[in-house]
CSV table of C-alpha atoms in Angstrom, one decimal:
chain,number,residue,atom,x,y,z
A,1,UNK,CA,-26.4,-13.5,42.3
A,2,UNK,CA,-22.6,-14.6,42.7
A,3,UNK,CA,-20.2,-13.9,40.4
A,4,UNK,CA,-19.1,-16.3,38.7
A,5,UNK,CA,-15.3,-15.0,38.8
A,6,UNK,CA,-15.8,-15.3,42.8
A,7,UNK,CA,-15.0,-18.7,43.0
A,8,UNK,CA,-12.3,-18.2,45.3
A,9,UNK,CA,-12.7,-16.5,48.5
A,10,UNK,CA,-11.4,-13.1,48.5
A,11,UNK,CA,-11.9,-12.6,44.9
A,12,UNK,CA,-14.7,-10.8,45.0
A,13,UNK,CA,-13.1,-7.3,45.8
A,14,UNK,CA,-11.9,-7.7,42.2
A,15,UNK,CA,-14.9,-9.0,40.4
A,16,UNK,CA,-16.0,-6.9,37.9
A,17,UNK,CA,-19.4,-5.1,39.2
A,18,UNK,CA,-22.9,-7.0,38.1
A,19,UNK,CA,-26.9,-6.9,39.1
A,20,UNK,CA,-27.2,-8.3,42.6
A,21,UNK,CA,-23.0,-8.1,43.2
A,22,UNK,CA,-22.0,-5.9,46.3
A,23,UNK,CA,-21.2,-3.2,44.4
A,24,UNK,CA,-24.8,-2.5,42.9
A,25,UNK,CA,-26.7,0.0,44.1
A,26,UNK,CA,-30.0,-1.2,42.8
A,27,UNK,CA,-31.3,1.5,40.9
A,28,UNK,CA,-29.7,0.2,37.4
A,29,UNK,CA,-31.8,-1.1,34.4
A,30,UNK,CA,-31.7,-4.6,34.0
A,31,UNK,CA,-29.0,-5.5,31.2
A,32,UNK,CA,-30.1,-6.5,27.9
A,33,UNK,CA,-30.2,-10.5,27.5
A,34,UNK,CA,-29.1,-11.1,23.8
A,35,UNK,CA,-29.3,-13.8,21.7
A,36,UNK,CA,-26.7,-16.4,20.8
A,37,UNK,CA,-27.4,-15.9,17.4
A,38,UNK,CA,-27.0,-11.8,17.7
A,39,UNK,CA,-23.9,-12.6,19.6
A,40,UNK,CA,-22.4,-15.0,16.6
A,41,UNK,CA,-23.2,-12.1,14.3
A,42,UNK,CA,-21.4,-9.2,16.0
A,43,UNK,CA,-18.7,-11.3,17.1
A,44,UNK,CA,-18.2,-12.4,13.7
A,45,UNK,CA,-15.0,-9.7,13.0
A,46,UNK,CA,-13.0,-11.7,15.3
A,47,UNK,CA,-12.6,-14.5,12.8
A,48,UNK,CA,-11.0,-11.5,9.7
A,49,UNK,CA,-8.8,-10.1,12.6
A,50,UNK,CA,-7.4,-13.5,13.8
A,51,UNK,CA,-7.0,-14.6,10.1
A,52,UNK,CA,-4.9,-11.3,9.4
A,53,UNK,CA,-2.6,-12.2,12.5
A,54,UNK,CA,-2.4,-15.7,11.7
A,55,UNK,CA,-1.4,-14.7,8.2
A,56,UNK,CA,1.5,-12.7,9.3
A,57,UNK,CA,2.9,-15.4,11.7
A,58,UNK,CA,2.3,-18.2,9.1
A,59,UNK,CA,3.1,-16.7,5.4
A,60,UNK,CA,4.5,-13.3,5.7
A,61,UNK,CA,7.1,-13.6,8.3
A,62,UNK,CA,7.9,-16.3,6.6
A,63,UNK,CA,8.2,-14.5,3.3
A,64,UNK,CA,10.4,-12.1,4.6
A,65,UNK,CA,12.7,-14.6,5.8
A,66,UNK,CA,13.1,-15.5,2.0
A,67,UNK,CA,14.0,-11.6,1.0
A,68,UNK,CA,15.8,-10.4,4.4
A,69,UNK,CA,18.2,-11.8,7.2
A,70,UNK,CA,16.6,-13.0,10.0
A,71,UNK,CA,17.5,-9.6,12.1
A,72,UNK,CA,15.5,-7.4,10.1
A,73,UNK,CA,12.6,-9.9,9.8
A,74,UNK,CA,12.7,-9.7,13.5
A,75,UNK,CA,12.5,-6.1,13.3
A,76,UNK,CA,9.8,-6.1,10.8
A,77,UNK,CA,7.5,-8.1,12.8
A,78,UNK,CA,8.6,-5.7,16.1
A,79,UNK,CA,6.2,-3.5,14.0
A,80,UNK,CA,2.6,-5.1,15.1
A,81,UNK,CA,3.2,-5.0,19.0
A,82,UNK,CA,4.4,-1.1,18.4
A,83,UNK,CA,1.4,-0.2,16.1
A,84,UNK,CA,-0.8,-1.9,18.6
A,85,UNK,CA,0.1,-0.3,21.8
A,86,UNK,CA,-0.3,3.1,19.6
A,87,UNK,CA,-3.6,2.4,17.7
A,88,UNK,CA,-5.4,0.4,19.9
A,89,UNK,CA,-5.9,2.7,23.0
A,90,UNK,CA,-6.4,5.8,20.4
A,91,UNK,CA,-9.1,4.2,18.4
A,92,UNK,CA,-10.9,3.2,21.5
A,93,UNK,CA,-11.2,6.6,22.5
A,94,UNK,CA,-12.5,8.2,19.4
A,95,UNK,CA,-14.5,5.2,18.9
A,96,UNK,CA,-16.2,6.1,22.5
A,97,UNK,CA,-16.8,9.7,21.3
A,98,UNK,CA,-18.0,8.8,17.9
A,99,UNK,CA,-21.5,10.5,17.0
A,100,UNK,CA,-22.1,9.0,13.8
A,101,UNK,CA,-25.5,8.0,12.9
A,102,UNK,CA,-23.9,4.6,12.4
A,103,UNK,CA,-22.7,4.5,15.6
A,104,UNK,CA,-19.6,4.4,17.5
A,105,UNK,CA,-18.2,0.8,16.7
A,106,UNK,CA,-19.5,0.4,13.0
A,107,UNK,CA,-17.3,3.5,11.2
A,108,UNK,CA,-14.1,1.7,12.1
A,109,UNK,CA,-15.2,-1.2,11.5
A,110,UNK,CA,-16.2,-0.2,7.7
A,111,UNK,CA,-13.1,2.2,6.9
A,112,UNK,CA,-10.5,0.2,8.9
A,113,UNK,CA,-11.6,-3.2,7.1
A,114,UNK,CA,-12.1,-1.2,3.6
A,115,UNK,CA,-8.5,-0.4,3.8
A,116,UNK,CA,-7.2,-3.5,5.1
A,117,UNK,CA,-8.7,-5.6,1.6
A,118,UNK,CA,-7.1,-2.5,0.0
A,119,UNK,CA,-3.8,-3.0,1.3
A,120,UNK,CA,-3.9,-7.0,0.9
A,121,UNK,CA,-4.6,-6.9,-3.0
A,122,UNK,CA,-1.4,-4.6,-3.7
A,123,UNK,CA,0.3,-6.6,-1.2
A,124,UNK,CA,-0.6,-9.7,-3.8
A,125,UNK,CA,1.5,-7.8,-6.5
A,126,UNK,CA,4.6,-6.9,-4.4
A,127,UNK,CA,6.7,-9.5,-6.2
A,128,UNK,CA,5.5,-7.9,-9.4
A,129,UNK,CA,6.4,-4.5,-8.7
A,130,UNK,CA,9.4,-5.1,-7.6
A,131,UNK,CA,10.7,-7.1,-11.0
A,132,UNK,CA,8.8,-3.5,-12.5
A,133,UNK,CA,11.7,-1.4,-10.6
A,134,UNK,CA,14.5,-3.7,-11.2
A,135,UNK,CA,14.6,-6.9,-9.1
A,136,UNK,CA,16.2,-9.9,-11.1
A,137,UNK,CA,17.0,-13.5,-10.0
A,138,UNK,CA,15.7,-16.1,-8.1
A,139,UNK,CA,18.9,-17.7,-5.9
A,140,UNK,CA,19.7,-20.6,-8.6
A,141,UNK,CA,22.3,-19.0,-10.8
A,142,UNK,CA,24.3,-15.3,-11.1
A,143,UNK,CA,23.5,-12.4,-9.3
A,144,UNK,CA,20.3,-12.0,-7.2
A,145,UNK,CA,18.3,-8.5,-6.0
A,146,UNK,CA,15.0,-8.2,-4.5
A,147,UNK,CA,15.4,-5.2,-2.8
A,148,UNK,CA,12.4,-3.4,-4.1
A,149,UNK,CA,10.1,-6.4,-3.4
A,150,UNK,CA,11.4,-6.2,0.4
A,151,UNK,CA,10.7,-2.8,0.7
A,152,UNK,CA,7.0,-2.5,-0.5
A,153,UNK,CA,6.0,-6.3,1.7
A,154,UNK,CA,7.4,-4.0,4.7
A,155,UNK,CA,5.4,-0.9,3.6
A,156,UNK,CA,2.6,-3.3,3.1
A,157,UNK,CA,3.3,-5.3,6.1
A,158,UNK,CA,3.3,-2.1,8.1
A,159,UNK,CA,0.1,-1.0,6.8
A,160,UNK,CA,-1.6,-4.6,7.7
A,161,UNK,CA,-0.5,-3.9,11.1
A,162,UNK,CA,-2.2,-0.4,11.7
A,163,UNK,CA,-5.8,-1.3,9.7
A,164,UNK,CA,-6.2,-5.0,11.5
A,165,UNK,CA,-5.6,-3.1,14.7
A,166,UNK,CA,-7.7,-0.5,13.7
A,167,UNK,CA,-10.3,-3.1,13.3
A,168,UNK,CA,-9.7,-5.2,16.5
A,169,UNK,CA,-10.4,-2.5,19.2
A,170,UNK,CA,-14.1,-2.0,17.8
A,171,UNK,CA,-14.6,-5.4,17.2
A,172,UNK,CA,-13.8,-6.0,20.4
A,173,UNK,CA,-15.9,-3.1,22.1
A,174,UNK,CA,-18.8,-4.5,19.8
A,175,UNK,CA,-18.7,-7.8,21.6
A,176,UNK,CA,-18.9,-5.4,24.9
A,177,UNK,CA,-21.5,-2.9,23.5
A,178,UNK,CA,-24.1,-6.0,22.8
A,179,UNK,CA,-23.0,-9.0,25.4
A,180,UNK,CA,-25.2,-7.1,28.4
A,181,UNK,CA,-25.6,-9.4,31.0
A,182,UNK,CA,-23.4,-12.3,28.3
A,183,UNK,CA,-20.2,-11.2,29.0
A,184,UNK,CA,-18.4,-14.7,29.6
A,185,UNK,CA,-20.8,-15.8,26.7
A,186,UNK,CA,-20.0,-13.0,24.3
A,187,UNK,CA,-15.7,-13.4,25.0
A,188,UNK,CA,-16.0,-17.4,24.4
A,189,UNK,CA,-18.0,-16.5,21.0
A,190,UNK,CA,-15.5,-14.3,19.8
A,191,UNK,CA,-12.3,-16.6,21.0
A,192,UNK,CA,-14.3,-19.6,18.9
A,193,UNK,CA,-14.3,-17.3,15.7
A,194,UNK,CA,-11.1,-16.2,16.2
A,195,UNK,CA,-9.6,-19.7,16.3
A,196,UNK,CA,-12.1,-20.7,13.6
A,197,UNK,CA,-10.4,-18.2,11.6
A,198,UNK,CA,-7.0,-19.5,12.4
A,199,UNK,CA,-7.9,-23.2,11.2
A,200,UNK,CA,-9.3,-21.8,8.1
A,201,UNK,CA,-5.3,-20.3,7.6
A,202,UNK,CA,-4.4,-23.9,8.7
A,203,UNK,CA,-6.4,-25.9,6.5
A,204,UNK,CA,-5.2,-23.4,3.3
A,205,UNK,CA,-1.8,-24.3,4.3
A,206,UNK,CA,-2.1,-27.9,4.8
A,207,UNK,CA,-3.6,-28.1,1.1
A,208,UNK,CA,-1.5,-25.6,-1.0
A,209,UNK,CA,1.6,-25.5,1.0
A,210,UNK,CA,3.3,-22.3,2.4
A,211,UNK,CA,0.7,-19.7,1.6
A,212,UNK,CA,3.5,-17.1,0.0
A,213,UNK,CA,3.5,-19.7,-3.1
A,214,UNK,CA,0.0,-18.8,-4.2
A,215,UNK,CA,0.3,-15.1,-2.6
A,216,UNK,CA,-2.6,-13.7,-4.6
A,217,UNK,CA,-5.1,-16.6,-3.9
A,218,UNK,CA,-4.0,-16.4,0.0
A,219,UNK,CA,-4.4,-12.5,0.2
A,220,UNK,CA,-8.0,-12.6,-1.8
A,221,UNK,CA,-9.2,-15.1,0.9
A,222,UNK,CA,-8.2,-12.8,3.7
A,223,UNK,CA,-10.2,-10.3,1.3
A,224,UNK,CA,-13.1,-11.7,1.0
A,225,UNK,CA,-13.5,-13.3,4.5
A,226,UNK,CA,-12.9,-9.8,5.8
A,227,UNK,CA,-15.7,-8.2,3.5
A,228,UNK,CA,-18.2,-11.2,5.1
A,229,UNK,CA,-17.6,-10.6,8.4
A,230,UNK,CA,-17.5,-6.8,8.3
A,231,UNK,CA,-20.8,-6.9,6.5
A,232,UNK,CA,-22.5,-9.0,8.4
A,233,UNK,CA,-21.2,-7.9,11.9
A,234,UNK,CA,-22.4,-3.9,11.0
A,235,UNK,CA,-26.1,-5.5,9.2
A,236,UNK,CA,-26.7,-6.8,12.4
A,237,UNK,CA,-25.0,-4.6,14.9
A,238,UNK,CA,-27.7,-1.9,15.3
A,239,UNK,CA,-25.9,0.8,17.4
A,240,UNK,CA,-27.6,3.5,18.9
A,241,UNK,CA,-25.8,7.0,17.8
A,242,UNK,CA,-24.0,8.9,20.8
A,243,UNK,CA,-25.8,12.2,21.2
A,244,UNK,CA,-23.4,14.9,20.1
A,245,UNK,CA,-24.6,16.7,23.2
A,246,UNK,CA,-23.0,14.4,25.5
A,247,UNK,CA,-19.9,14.2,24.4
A,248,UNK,CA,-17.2,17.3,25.6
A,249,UNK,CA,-15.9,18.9,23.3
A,250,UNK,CA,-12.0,18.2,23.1
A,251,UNK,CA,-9.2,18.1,20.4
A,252,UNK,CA,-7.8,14.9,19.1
A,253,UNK,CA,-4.3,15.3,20.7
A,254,UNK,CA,-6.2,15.8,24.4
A,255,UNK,CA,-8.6,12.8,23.6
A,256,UNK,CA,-5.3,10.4,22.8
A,257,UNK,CA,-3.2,11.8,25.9
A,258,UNK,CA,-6.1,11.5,28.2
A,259,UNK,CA,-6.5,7.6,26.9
A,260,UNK,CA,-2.8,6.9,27.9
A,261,UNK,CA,-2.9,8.7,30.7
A,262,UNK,CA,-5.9,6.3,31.9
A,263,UNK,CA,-3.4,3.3,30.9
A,264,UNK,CA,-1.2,4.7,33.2
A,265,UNK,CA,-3.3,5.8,36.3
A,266,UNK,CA,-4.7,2.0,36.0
A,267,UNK,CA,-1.2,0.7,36.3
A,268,UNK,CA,-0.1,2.9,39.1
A,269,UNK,CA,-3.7,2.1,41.3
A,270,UNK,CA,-3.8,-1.8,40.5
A,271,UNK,CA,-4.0,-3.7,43.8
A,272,UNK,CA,-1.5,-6.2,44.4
A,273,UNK,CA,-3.6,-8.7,43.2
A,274,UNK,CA,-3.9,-7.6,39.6
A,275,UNK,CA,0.1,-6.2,39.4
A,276,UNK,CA,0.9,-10.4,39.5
A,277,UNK,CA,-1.3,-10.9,37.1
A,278,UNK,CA,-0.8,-8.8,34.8
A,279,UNK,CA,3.2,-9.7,34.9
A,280,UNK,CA,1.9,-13.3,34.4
A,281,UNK,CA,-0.5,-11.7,31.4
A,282,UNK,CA,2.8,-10.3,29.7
A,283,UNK,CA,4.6,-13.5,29.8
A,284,UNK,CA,1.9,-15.6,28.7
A,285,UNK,CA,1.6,-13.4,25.5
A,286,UNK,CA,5.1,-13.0,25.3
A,287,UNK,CA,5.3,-16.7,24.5
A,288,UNK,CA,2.8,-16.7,22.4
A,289,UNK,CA,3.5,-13.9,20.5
A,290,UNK,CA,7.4,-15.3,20.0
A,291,UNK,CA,6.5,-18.8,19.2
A,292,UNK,CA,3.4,-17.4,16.8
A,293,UNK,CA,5.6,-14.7,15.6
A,294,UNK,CA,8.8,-17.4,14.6
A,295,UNK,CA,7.2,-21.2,13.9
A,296,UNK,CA,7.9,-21.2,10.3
A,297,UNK,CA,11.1,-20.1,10.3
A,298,UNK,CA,11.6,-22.5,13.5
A,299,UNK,CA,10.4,-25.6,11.7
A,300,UNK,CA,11.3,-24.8,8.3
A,301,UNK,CA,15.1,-23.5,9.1
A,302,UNK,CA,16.1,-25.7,12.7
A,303,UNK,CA,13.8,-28.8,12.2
A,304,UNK,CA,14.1,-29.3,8.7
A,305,UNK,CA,17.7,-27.3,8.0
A,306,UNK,CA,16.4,-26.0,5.1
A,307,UNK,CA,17.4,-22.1,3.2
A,308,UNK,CA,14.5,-19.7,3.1
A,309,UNK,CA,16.8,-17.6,0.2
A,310,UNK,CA,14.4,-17.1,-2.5
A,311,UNK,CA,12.4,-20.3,-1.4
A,312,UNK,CA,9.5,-18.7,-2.6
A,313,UNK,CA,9.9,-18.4,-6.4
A,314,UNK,CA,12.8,-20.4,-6.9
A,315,UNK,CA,11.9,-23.0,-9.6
A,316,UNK,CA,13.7,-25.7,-9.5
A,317,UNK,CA,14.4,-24.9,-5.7
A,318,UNK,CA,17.1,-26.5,-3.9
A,319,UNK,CA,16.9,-29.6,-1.8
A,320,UNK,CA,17.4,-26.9,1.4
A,321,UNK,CA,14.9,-24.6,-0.2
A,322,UNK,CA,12.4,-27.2,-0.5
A,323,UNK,CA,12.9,-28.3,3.1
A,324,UNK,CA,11.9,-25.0,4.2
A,325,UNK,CA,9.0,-24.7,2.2
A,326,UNK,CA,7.9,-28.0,3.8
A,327,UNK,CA,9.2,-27.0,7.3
A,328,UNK,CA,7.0,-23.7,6.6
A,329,UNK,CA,4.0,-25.6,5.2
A,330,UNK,CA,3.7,-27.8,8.8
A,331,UNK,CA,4.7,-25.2,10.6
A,332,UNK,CA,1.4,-23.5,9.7
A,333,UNK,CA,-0.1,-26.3,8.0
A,334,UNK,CA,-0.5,-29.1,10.4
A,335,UNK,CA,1.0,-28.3,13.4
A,336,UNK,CA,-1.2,-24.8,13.5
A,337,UNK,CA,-4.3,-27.4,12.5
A,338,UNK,CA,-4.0,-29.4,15.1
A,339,UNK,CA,-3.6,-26.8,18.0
A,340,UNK,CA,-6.5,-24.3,16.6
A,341,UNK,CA,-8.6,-27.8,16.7
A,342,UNK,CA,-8.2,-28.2,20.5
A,343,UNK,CA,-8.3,-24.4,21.0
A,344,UNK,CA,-11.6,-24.0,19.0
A,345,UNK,CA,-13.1,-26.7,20.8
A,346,UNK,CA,-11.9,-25.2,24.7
A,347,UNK,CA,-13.2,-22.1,23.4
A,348,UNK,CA,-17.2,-23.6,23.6
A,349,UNK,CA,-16.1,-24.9,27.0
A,350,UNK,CA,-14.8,-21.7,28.9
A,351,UNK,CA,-18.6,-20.6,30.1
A,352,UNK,CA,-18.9,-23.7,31.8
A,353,UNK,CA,-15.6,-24.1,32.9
A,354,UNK,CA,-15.7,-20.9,34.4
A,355,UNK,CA,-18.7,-21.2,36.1
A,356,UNK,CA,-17.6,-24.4,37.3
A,357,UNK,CA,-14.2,-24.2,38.8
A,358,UNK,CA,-13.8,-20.5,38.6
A,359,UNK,CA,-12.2,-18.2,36.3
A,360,UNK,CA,-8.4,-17.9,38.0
A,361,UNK,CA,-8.3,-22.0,38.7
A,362,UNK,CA,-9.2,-21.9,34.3
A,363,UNK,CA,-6.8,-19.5,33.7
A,364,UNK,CA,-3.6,-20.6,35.7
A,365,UNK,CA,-4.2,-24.4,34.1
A,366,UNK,CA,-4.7,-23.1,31.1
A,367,UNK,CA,-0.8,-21.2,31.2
A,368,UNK,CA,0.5,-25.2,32.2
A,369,UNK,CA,0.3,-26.5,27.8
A,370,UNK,CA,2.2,-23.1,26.4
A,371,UNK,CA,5.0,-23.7,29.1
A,372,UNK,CA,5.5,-27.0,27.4
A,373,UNK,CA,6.9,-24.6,24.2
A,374,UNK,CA,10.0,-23.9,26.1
A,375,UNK,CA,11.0,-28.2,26.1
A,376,UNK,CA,11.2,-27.0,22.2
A,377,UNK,CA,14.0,-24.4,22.3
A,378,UNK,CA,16.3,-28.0,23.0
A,379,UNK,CA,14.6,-30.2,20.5
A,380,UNK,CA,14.4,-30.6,16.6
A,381,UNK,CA,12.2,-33.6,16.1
A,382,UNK,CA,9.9,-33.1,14.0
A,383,UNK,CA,7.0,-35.1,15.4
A,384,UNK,CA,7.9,-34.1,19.4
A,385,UNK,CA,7.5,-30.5,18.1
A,386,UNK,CA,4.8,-31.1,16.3
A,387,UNK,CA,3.4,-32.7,19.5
């Protein structure tokens, strides 16, 4: 059987090992052929993670931007890559030593996401208890202090950070755990929920405007689409337990350095090969992480010249305040629609695509639409950008 990753010539020595591929000795059991529909159902997390991301890049950033100068929004946001690089590599491996009877995917899944609703339904009631403490004023008339507000949405905003991730590295491995011989299959699944999860942050923008307007309604979607997919991803998921016996016994610190020191040993041995693309990997998620990261505060404060100061309970709001609430609302609203759309769609075309042309020829055209984003650092109108 080739792989379908060898495409190329040559590409082979770096295809990831298979049945039948030249670097099986034969002996292995066959892998496990799942269903689509056991696929859709562990993959399902995807969607709850993608939706807590797309909520930070669509409403809370630009929430911030309403409390904070753009610098320390910037900073705040500087929090997710950091918590990422730190969580995700340590809850892998405890996850891969885990000898629950629920298995090793499913604990995380249940605590992490248990404590991400947790954190979204205070989050709903920072505004609240920050007027408790002794913020006053909305930006119209006389003096103006939010101070306590900022600080608890940063507390909050931090915590977001370390449960989602805490909840994407299993979700992930779940995918992995049950895709046997599905891989490409079991990837494409969970990209299609995860952009499913985006639209459905779209669509609530598009029809309520920018989502820090109705805060508590927003957050208690998150909530609730969180406690679906957890639930139905760990009913379904049925992991066989690690036996305790197996596993070396080591302390928590050793586990943790001996996952980074992996990281680095992979970096250090990557053939040539691989060292391009993974500098081509970092700048493909650098621009997607700065344009994700920074769209309502683009369109809402360059495209539409608007104020984000106290846009979000100023009432009546200025004519600059409501042109960034609308620059915010089709920032995430429309413009975030349209481009999960096409994503969701491609997503159910990467097996075949793959399979077809090979997965480096999918990947490198696939880089060609986001370097289009940089033709929008030079121009504000709004339907080009929206474009």
């Amino acid at each position: 059987m080739k792989d379908i990753e060898a495409a190329i010539p040559g590409y082979e020595l770096h295809a990831s090992p298979k049945p039948g591929s030249v670097t099986s000795t034969g002996n292995e059991e066959p892998l496990p052929h799942p269903s689509i529909w056991l696929l859709l159902a562990v993959s399902m997390p995807r969607m709850a993670v993608q939706m807590a991301w797309a909520a930070q890049w669509a409403a809370l950033g630009p929430y911030l931007s309403t409390m904070l100068p753009n610098t320390a929004v910037q900073l705040t946001q500087f929090i997710g890559p950091v918590a990422g690089v730190i969580v995700g590599p340590s809850v892998g491996v405890f996850s891969d030593r885990t000898t629950s009877r629920l298995g090793r995917r499913r604990p995380y899944l249940i605590v992490a996401g248990i404590l991400s609703v947790i954190c979204w339904i205070v989050m709903g009631y920072t505004r609240d208890i920050g007027d408790a403490l002794g913020d006053h004023g909305d930006g119209t008339d006389g003096e103006t202090d939010r101070t306590w507000t900022s600080v608890f949405t940063i507390i909050f905003y931090a915590w977001m950070d370390i449960t989602v991730n805490m909840v994407q590295t299993p979700a992930m491995l779940l995918i992995a755990d049950f895709a046997g011989d599905r891989q490409t299959t079991g990837a494409a699944l969970g990209q299609a929920w995860s952009t499913l999860g985006a639209i459905v942050i779209a669509v609530y923008i598009e029809i309520f405007g920018a989502a820090y307007k109705t805060l508590h309604w927003f957050l208690g979607m998150l909530s609730v689409v969180m406690i679906i997919c957890m639930a139905v991803a760990c009913f379904f998921a049925h992991e066989t337990p690690l036996d305790p016996n197996q596993v070396k016994k080591s302390s928590a610190w050793v586990q943790v350095k001996g996952a980074f020191y992996s990281v680095y040993q992979g970096l250090k041995t990557l053939p040539a090969a691989l060292i391009v693309y993974s500098f081509g990997l970092f700048f493909v998620l650098y621009g997607f992480t700065a344009y994700n990261g920074n769209k309502g505060q683009f369109f809402g404060l360059e495209v539409y010249s608007g104020t984000a100061t106290n846009a979000d309970n100023c009432d009546p709001c200025s004519e600059a305040q409501n042109a960034y609430n609308e620059g915010v609302s089709l920032a995430g609203g429309t413009a975030d629609l349209l481009y999960n759309i096409v994503g969701y769609v491609y997503s159910w075309c990467i097996p075949f695509l793959v399979s077809k042309f090979g997965l480096k020829w999918v990947l490198t055209m696939s880089t060609i639409p986001q370097m289009l984003l940089m033709i929008m650092a030079w121009v504000d109108n709004k339907g080009f950008d929206v474009f």
